Amino acid sequence: MKKTTIIKLILIFLLKVNLFSLETNYLHNEETSKLIKDLVKNHGFNKTYLNRLFSSVKVQKSALKYYTQEKKKDFEIKKKYHGSWDRYEKKLLNQERIDTGAKFMKKNKKALNKAYKKYGVQPEYIAAIIGIESFYGKYSGDYPVFDALATLSFEKNRRNEFFKNELKEFLILTKKNNQNPKNIYGSFAGAIGLAQFMPSNFKKLAIDFNNDGIVDLDNEEDAIGSVAKYFNKSGWDRMTPVATRVSYEGKRFDKLKTGFKYKYKRSKLKGIKPKDDNFYYPKKVHLIKLNRYKFDELWYGTKNFYVITRYNRSSYYAMAVYKLAKKLRKAYRKKSV
C-alpha cells in the first residue's frame, strides 16, 4: 500500500474518531435524570422520547468556550487596552447595517407602526434591536439549539443553572409547537430567531403579531411585535430620551463608577453637564463611559437606556442600539422622501 494512501486512511480514521467523540450520552448524568423526571411528571413528556434525545448529544465545544473561566480571563486581559468602543462601533454601526435597516423599516412599515401604536416603542428602536441581534434575519445562528443548551447545561461552566432552565423551556416550547428540537438552529447560547429570544422569554414575551396562529420569531412581523412587547414590559416610555453625551475635564474618566448598574443625581455630578442644551430628564442618570483609543466619551443614560440593557446586560450594547436607532431613523427618512 502506498504511503500517501496510508496517510489518507489515518486522517479519515482520526476524523471519524473526533466526530464520534463529540457525541455524548447524558443519560448517566444525575442532572439530566432530574430534568427528565420533571418533564415527564409535570409537563407530560414521554420518557422514551427524552431518553432518545439525551442519549446522543453533539457537544458544542465552541459554545462552551464562551462560558469557561479561560474565556473570562481572556476578556479581562483585552479590557486593559484602549479603543474597545472604537472596535465595537466599527463592527455594529457600519453603513451596510444602516442601509439594510432602512430597507427593513420600509418593507415592514405597517407592522412597525402597529407595534408603535400598541406598545409605544419607536420603529427605529425595534429595527435596531433586530439589526444588531441577527442583521435583520441574515444571521440568526447556525448552532443546533438543543445540543448547545444541553452542552451548556451539563458541561461545567459558570452558568449551568441558567442553561438548565433554558433547556427545559426550550423542550416545553418544541412540544407545544410540535417541533423536532434537533431541527432548530440559533446562537451559541440557544437564542432563536430574528429577535434572538432565549426560550424562557418565548412564553412571557413572544407573540403572534401577524395573527396566523403561530408564534414564529423567524417571521419579521412576529419578531417586530415581540421586541416591542419586550421593551414595553421592561418599562419603555416613548416620551423619555435615551441618552445624551456630556462633557467633563480631562481625557480619561475614572472619578466615578460607570455603567447601567449605577445611578446618580445630576446635582451631585459636579463638572459634568450635557452637551445638548435641550436635554431634559430630571431623574437620576447612569454614567456611560465609551473607551476610545485616545479618550473616553461620557454619556448620561436614562431609564430608557436601562430598559435596553434588559435585552442584553451590556452598556456598550445599549449604546449601540441607541446610536443605530438614530442612524436608521435618519436613513429611513431619506428613503421615504
CSV table of C-alpha atoms in Angstrom, one decimal:
chain,number,residue,atom,x,y,z
A,1,MET,CA,0.0,0.0,0.0
A,2,LYS,CA,1.3,3.5,-0.9
A,3,LYS,CA,2.5,5.8,1.8
A,4,THR,CA,0.0,8.6,0.7
A,5,THR,CA,-2.9,6.1,0.8
A,6,ILE,CA,-2.0,5.1,4.4
A,7,ILE,CA,-1.8,8.7,5.5
A,8,LYS,CA,-5.2,9.4,4.0
A,9,LEU,CA,-6.7,6.4,5.8
A,10,ILE,CA,-5.2,7.5,9.1
A,11,LEU,CA,-6.6,11.0,8.6
A,12,ILE,CA,-10.1,9.7,7.8
A,13,PHE,CA,-10.0,7.4,10.8
A,14,LEU,CA,-8.9,10.3,13.1
A,15,LEU,CA,-11.6,12.5,11.6
A,16,LYS,CA,-14.3,9.8,12.3
A,17,VAL,CA,-13.0,9.3,15.9
A,18,ASN,CA,-13.1,13.0,16.5
A,19,LEU,CA,-16.6,13.3,15.2
A,20,PHE,CA,-17.9,10.4,17.2
A,21,SER,CA,-16.2,11.7,20.3
A,22,LEU,CA,-18.3,14.8,20.1
A,23,GLU,CA,-21.5,12.8,20.7
A,24,THR,CA,-22.2,12.3,24.4
A,25,ASN,CA,-24.7,10.2,26.2
A,26,TYR,CA,-26.0,12.4,29.1
A,27,LEU,CA,-28.4,9.8,30.5
A,28,HIS,CA,-25.8,8.8,33.1
A,29,ASN,CA,-25.7,12.4,34.3
A,30,GLU,CA,-27.6,13.0,37.6
A,31,GLU,CA,-28.8,16.4,36.5
A,32,THR,CA,-30.2,15.0,33.2
A,33,SER,CA,-32.2,12.4,35.2
A,34,LYS,CA,-33.7,15.2,37.4
A,35,LEU,CA,-34.7,17.2,34.3
A,36,ILE,CA,-36.2,14.1,32.6
A,37,LYS,CA,-38.3,13.3,35.7
A,38,ASP,CA,-39.5,16.9,35.9
A,39,LEU,CA,-40.5,17.0,32.3
A,40,VAL,CA,-42.3,13.6,32.5
A,41,LYS,CA,-44.1,14.3,35.8
A,42,ASN,CA,-45.0,18.0,35.3
A,43,HIS,CA,-45.1,18.6,31.6
A,44,GLY,CA,-46.5,15.4,30.0
A,45,PHE,CA,-43.3,14.3,28.2
A,46,ASN,CA,-42.7,10.7,27.1
A,47,LYS,CA,-39.7,9.3,28.9
A,48,THR,CA,-38.6,7.1,26.0
A,49,TYR,CA,-38.6,10.1,23.7
A,50,LEU,CA,-36.4,12.1,26.2
A,51,ASN,CA,-34.0,9.2,26.7
A,52,ARG,CA,-33.5,9.1,23.0
A,53,LEU,CA,-32.8,12.8,22.8
A,54,PHE,CA,-30.3,12.9,25.6
A,55,SER,CA,-28.5,9.7,24.6
A,56,SER,CA,-26.8,11.3,21.6
A,57,VAL,CA,-26.0,15.0,22.2
A,58,LYS,CA,-23.4,16.6,20.0
A,59,VAL,CA,-21.3,18.6,22.4
A,60,GLN,CA,-20.8,22.2,21.2
A,61,LYS,CA,-17.3,22.9,22.4
A,62,SER,CA,-17.1,26.3,20.7
A,63,ALA,CA,-20.3,27.4,22.6
A,64,LEU,CA,-18.8,26.1,25.9
A,65,LYS,CA,-15.7,28.3,25.5
A,66,TYR,CA,-17.8,31.4,25.9
A,67,TYR,CA,-18.7,30.4,29.5
A,68,THR,CA,-15.5,28.8,30.8
A,69,GLN,CA,-13.1,30.6,33.2
A,70,GLU,CA,-10.4,30.7,30.5
A,71,LYS,CA,-12.6,32.7,28.2
A,72,LYS,CA,-13.4,35.1,31.0
A,73,LYS,CA,-9.7,35.7,31.7
A,74,ASP,CA,-9.1,36.4,28.0
A,75,PHE,CA,-11.8,39.0,28.1
A,76,GLU,CA,-10.4,40.7,31.3
A,77,ILE,CA,-7.0,40.9,29.5
A,78,LYS,CA,-8.5,42.6,26.5
A,79,LYS,CA,-10.3,45.2,28.6
A,80,LYS,CA,-6.9,46.7,29.6
A,81,TYR,CA,-6.3,48.1,26.1
A,82,HIS,CA,-7.9,51.3,25.0
A,83,GLY,CA,-10.2,51.6,22.0
A,84,SER,CA,-12.8,49.0,23.0
A,85,TRP,CA,-15.7,51.2,21.9
A,86,ASP,CA,-14.0,52.1,18.6
A,87,ARG,CA,-13.8,48.4,17.8
A,88,TYR,CA,-17.3,47.7,18.9
A,89,GLU,CA,-18.7,50.6,17.0
A,90,LYS,CA,-16.9,49.7,13.8
A,91,LYS,CA,-18.4,46.2,13.9
A,92,LEU,CA,-22.0,47.1,14.7
A,93,LEU,CA,-22.6,50.6,13.2
A,94,ASN,CA,-21.3,50.2,9.7
A,95,GLN,CA,-23.0,51.6,6.6
A,96,GLU,CA,-24.3,48.2,5.4
A,97,ARG,CA,-26.2,47.6,8.7
A,98,ILE,CA,-27.7,51.1,8.4
A,99,ASP,CA,-28.7,50.8,4.7
A,100,THR,CA,-30.2,47.3,5.2
A,101,GLY,CA,-32.0,48.5,8.3
A,102,ALA,CA,-33.6,51.4,6.4
A,103,LYS,CA,-34.9,48.9,3.8
A,104,PHE,CA,-36.2,46.6,6.6
A,105,MET,CA,-38.1,49.6,8.0
A,106,LYS,CA,-39.6,50.5,4.7
A,107,LYS,CA,-40.6,46.9,4.0
A,108,ASN,CA,-42.2,46.5,7.4
A,109,LYS,CA,-43.6,49.9,7.8
A,110,LYS,CA,-47.1,48.7,8.6
A,111,ALA,CA,-46.0,46.2,11.3
A,112,LEU,CA,-43.6,48.7,12.9
A,113,ASN,CA,-46.3,51.4,13.1
A,114,LYS,CA,-48.8,48.9,14.5
A,115,ALA,CA,-46.2,47.9,17.2
A,116,TYR,CA,-45.7,51.6,18.0
A,117,LYS,CA,-49.4,52.2,18.4
A,118,LYS,CA,-49.9,49.1,20.6
A,119,TYR,CA,-46.7,49.2,22.7
A,120,GLY,CA,-45.3,52.8,22.4
A,121,VAL,CA,-41.9,51.7,21.1
A,122,GLN,CA,-40.5,53.7,18.2
A,123,PRO,CA,-39.9,51.8,14.9
A,124,GLU,CA,-36.2,52.7,14.8
A,125,TYR,CA,-35.5,51.0,18.1
A,126,ILE,CA,-37.3,47.8,17.2
A,127,ALA,CA,-35.4,47.7,13.9
A,128,ALA,CA,-32.1,48.5,15.7
A,129,ILE,CA,-32.6,45.5,18.1
A,130,ILE,CA,-33.3,43.2,15.2
A,131,GLY,CA,-30.4,44.7,13.2
A,132,ILE,CA,-27.9,44.1,15.9
A,133,GLU,CA,-29.2,40.7,17.0
A,134,SER,CA,-29.5,39.0,13.6
A,135,PHE,CA,-28.6,41.6,10.9
A,136,TYR,CA,-32.4,41.7,10.1
A,137,GLY,CA,-32.6,37.9,9.9
A,138,LYS,CA,-29.5,37.4,7.8
A,139,TYR,CA,-27.5,35.7,10.7
A,140,SER,CA,-29.9,34.2,13.3
A,141,GLY,CA,-27.4,31.4,14.2
A,142,ASP,CA,-26.2,28.1,13.0
A,143,TYR,CA,-25.9,26.2,16.3
A,144,PRO,CA,-28.2,23.3,16.9
A,145,VAL,CA,-30.2,24.8,19.8
A,146,PHE,CA,-30.9,21.5,21.7
A,147,ASP,CA,-27.2,20.4,21.5
A,148,ALA,CA,-26.0,23.9,22.5
A,149,LEU,CA,-28.3,24.1,25.5
A,150,ALA,CA,-27.6,20.6,26.6
A,151,THR,CA,-23.9,21.2,26.4
A,152,LEU,CA,-24.1,24.4,28.5
A,153,SER,CA,-26.5,22.7,31.0
A,154,PHE,CA,-24.3,19.6,31.7
A,155,GLU,CA,-20.7,20.5,30.9
A,156,LYS,CA,-19.1,22.5,33.7
A,157,ASN,CA,-19.3,26.3,33.2
A,158,ARG,CA,-20.3,29.4,35.2
A,159,ARG,CA,-23.9,29.5,34.0
A,160,ASN,CA,-25.0,25.8,34.3
A,161,GLU,CA,-28.2,26.6,36.3
A,162,PHE,CA,-29.3,29.3,33.9
A,163,PHE,CA,-29.0,27.0,30.9
A,164,LYS,CA,-30.7,24.1,32.6
A,165,ASN,CA,-33.8,26.3,32.9
A,166,GLU,CA,-33.5,27.4,29.3
A,167,LEU,CA,-33.1,23.8,28.1
A,168,LYS,CA,-36.3,22.9,30.0
A,169,GLU,CA,-38.2,25.8,28.5
A,170,PHE,CA,-36.9,25.0,25.0
A,171,LEU,CA,-38.2,21.4,25.2
A,172,ILE,CA,-41.6,22.6,26.5
A,173,LEU,CA,-41.8,25.1,23.6
A,174,THR,CA,-41.0,22.5,21.0
A,175,LYS,CA,-43.5,20.1,22.4
A,176,LYS,CA,-46.2,22.8,22.4
A,177,ASN,CA,-45.4,23.7,18.7
A,178,ASN,CA,-45.0,20.0,17.7
A,179,GLN,CA,-41.4,20.7,16.6
A,180,ASN,CA,-38.3,18.4,16.5
A,181,PRO,CA,-35.9,20.1,18.9
A,182,LYS,CA,-33.0,18.7,16.8
A,183,ASN,CA,-34.0,20.7,13.8
A,184,ILE,CA,-34.0,24.2,15.3
A,185,TYR,CA,-30.9,26.4,15.0
A,186,GLY,CA,-29.9,29.6,16.8
A,187,SER,CA,-27.0,31.2,18.6
A,188,PHE,CA,-24.3,29.5,20.6
A,189,ALA,CA,-26.3,30.4,23.8
A,190,GLY,CA,-29.6,29.0,22.4
A,191,ALA,CA,-31.2,32.3,21.3
A,192,ILE,CA,-33.7,31.9,18.5
A,193,GLY,CA,-35.0,33.9,15.5
A,194,LEU,CA,-34.6,37.5,14.2
A,195,ALA,CA,-35.0,38.9,17.7
A,196,GLN,CA,-32.8,36.2,19.3
A,197,PHE,CA,-35.1,35.4,22.2
A,198,MET,CA,-34.0,32.9,24.8
A,199,PRO,CA,-36.5,30.1,25.2
A,200,SER,CA,-37.7,31.3,28.6
A,201,ASN,CA,-38.7,34.6,27.0
A,202,PHE,CA,-41.0,33.0,24.4
A,203,LYS,CA,-43.7,32.1,27.0
A,204,LYS,CA,-43.7,35.6,28.5
A,205,LEU,CA,-43.0,37.9,25.6
A,206,ALA,CA,-43.1,36.3,22.1
A,207,ILE,CA,-46.3,37.0,20.3
A,208,ASP,CA,-48.2,36.1,17.1
A,209,PHE,CA,-48.2,39.6,15.7
A,210,ASN,CA,-49.4,38.7,12.2
A,211,ASN,CA,-52.3,36.6,13.5
A,212,ASP,CA,-51.5,33.4,11.6
A,213,GLY,CA,-51.9,31.2,14.7
A,214,ILE,CA,-48.2,30.6,15.1
A,215,VAL,CA,-45.6,32.4,17.2
A,216,ASP,CA,-42.6,32.3,14.9
A,217,LEU,CA,-39.6,34.7,15.6
A,218,ASP,CA,-38.2,33.8,12.2
A,219,ASN,CA,-41.2,35.8,10.9
A,220,GLU,CA,-40.5,39.5,10.6
A,221,GLU,CA,-43.9,40.7,11.9
A,222,ASP,CA,-43.8,38.3,14.9
A,223,ALA,CA,-40.3,39.5,15.7
A,224,ILE,CA,-41.3,43.1,15.5
A,225,GLY,CA,-44.3,42.7,17.8
A,226,SER,CA,-42.3,40.6,20.3
A,227,VAL,CA,-39.4,43.1,20.5
A,228,ALA,CA,-41.9,45.9,21.1
A,229,LYS,CA,-43.7,43.9,23.8
A,230,TYR,CA,-40.3,43.1,25.5
A,231,PHE,CA,-39.5,46.8,25.7
A,232,ASN,CA,-42.9,47.7,26.9
A,233,LYS,CA,-42.9,45.2,29.7
A,234,SER,CA,-39.4,46.3,30.7
A,235,GLY,CA,-40.7,49.9,31.2
A,236,TRP,CA,-40.1,51.8,28.0
A,237,ASP,CA,-41.5,55.3,27.9
A,238,ARG,CA,-41.7,56.8,24.4
A,239,MET,CA,-41.7,60.4,25.9
A,240,THR,CA,-38.4,59.9,27.6
A,241,PRO,CA,-35.0,60.4,26.0
A,242,VAL,CA,-32.5,57.6,25.9
A,243,ALA,CA,-29.0,59.2,26.3
A,244,THR,CA,-27.0,62.4,25.7
A,245,ARG,CA,-23.3,63.0,25.6
A,246,VAL,CA,-21.8,65.0,28.5
A,247,SER,CA,-18.6,67.0,29.0
A,248,TYR,CA,-16.0,66.5,31.7
A,249,GLU,CA,-12.5,67.6,32.5
A,250,GLY,CA,-9.7,65.6,31.1
A,251,LYS,CA,-9.4,62.8,28.5
A,252,ARG,CA,-10.0,59.7,30.7
A,253,PHE,CA,-12.8,59.4,33.2
A,254,ASP,CA,-12.2,57.4,36.4
A,255,LYS,CA,-13.7,59.6,39.1
A,256,LEU,CA,-17.0,57.6,39.5
A,257,LYS,CA,-18.3,54.1,38.7
A,258,THR,CA,-19.8,53.9,35.3
A,259,GLY,CA,-22.3,51.6,33.6
A,260,PHE,CA,-26.0,50.8,33.8
A,261,LYS,CA,-25.7,49.4,37.4
A,262,TYR,CA,-25.1,52.8,38.9
A,263,LYS,CA,-27.3,55.9,39.1
A,264,TYR,CA,-26.5,59.4,40.2
A,265,LYS,CA,-28.4,62.6,41.0
A,266,ARG,CA,-27.4,65.1,38.3
A,267,SER,CA,-26.9,67.8,41.0
A,268,LYS,CA,-24.2,65.7,42.5
A,269,LEU,CA,-22.2,65.3,39.3
A,270,LYS,CA,-20.1,68.5,39.5
A,271,GLY,CA,-18.2,69.4,36.4
A,272,ILE,CA,-20.3,67.1,34.2
A,273,LYS,CA,-23.0,68.5,32.0
A,274,PRO,CA,-24.9,67.7,28.8
A,275,LYS,CA,-23.6,69.0,25.5
A,276,ASP,CA,-27.1,69.3,24.3
A,277,ASP,CA,-28.9,72.2,25.9
A,278,ASN,CA,-32.3,70.7,25.0
A,279,PHE,CA,-31.8,67.6,27.1
A,280,TYR,CA,-34.4,67.4,29.8
A,281,TYR,CA,-34.5,64.5,32.3
A,282,PRO,CA,-35.0,65.3,36.0
A,283,LYS,CA,-34.4,61.8,37.4
A,284,LYS,CA,-31.2,60.0,38.3
A,285,VAL,CA,-28.9,59.1,35.4
A,286,HIS,CA,-26.4,56.4,34.6
A,287,LEU,CA,-22.9,57.4,33.6
A,288,ILE,CA,-21.9,55.5,30.5
A,289,LYS,CA,-18.2,55.5,29.5
A,290,LEU,CA,-17.2,54.6,26.0
A,291,ASN,CA,-13.5,53.8,25.8
A,292,ARG,CA,-11.9,55.2,22.7
A,293,TYR,CA,-8.3,54.9,21.6
A,294,LYS,CA,-7.4,58.5,22.7
A,295,PHE,CA,-10.1,59.5,25.1
A,296,ASP,CA,-13.2,58.4,27.0
A,297,GLU,CA,-16.7,59.5,25.8
A,298,LEU,CA,-19.0,60.1,28.7
A,299,TRP,CA,-22.8,60.0,28.4
A,300,TYR,CA,-25.9,60.2,30.6
A,301,GLY,CA,-28.2,57.2,30.3
A,302,THR,CA,-31.9,57.5,31.3
A,303,LYS,CA,-34.5,54.9,32.3
A,304,ASN,CA,-35.0,54.0,28.7
A,305,PHE,CA,-31.2,53.3,28.3
A,306,TYR,CA,-31.6,50.9,31.3
A,307,VAL,CA,-34.6,49.3,29.5
A,308,ILE,CA,-32.4,48.4,26.5
A,309,THR,CA,-29.9,46.7,28.9
A,310,ARG,CA,-32.8,44.4,29.9
A,311,TYR,CA,-32.4,42.9,26.4
A,312,ASN,CA,-28.7,42.5,26.8
A,313,ARG,CA,-26.9,43.3,30.0
A,314,SER,CA,-24.2,45.5,28.4
A,315,SER,CA,-23.8,49.3,28.4
A,316,TYR,CA,-22.0,49.0,25.0
A,317,TYR,CA,-24.9,47.0,23.6
A,318,ALA,CA,-27.4,49.6,24.7
A,319,MET,CA,-25.4,52.4,23.3
A,320,ALA,CA,-25.0,50.6,20.0
A,321,VAL,CA,-28.8,50.2,19.8
A,322,TYR,CA,-29.3,53.9,20.6
A,323,LYS,CA,-26.8,55.1,18.0
A,324,LEU,CA,-28.1,52.6,15.4
A,325,ALA,CA,-31.7,53.7,16.0
A,326,LYS,CA,-30.8,57.3,15.4
A,327,LYS,CA,-28.9,56.5,12.2
A,328,LEU,CA,-31.8,54.2,11.0
A,329,ARG,CA,-34.3,57.0,11.6
A,330,LYS,CA,-32.3,59.4,9.5
A,331,ALA,CA,-31.6,56.9,6.7
A,332,TYR,CA,-35.3,55.8,6.6
A,333,ARG,CA,-36.5,59.4,6.3
A,334,LYS,CA,-34.1,59.9,3.3
A,335,LYS,CA,-35.5,56.8,1.6
A,336,SER,CA,-39.1,57.9,2.2
A,337,VAL,CA,-38.6,61.4,0.7
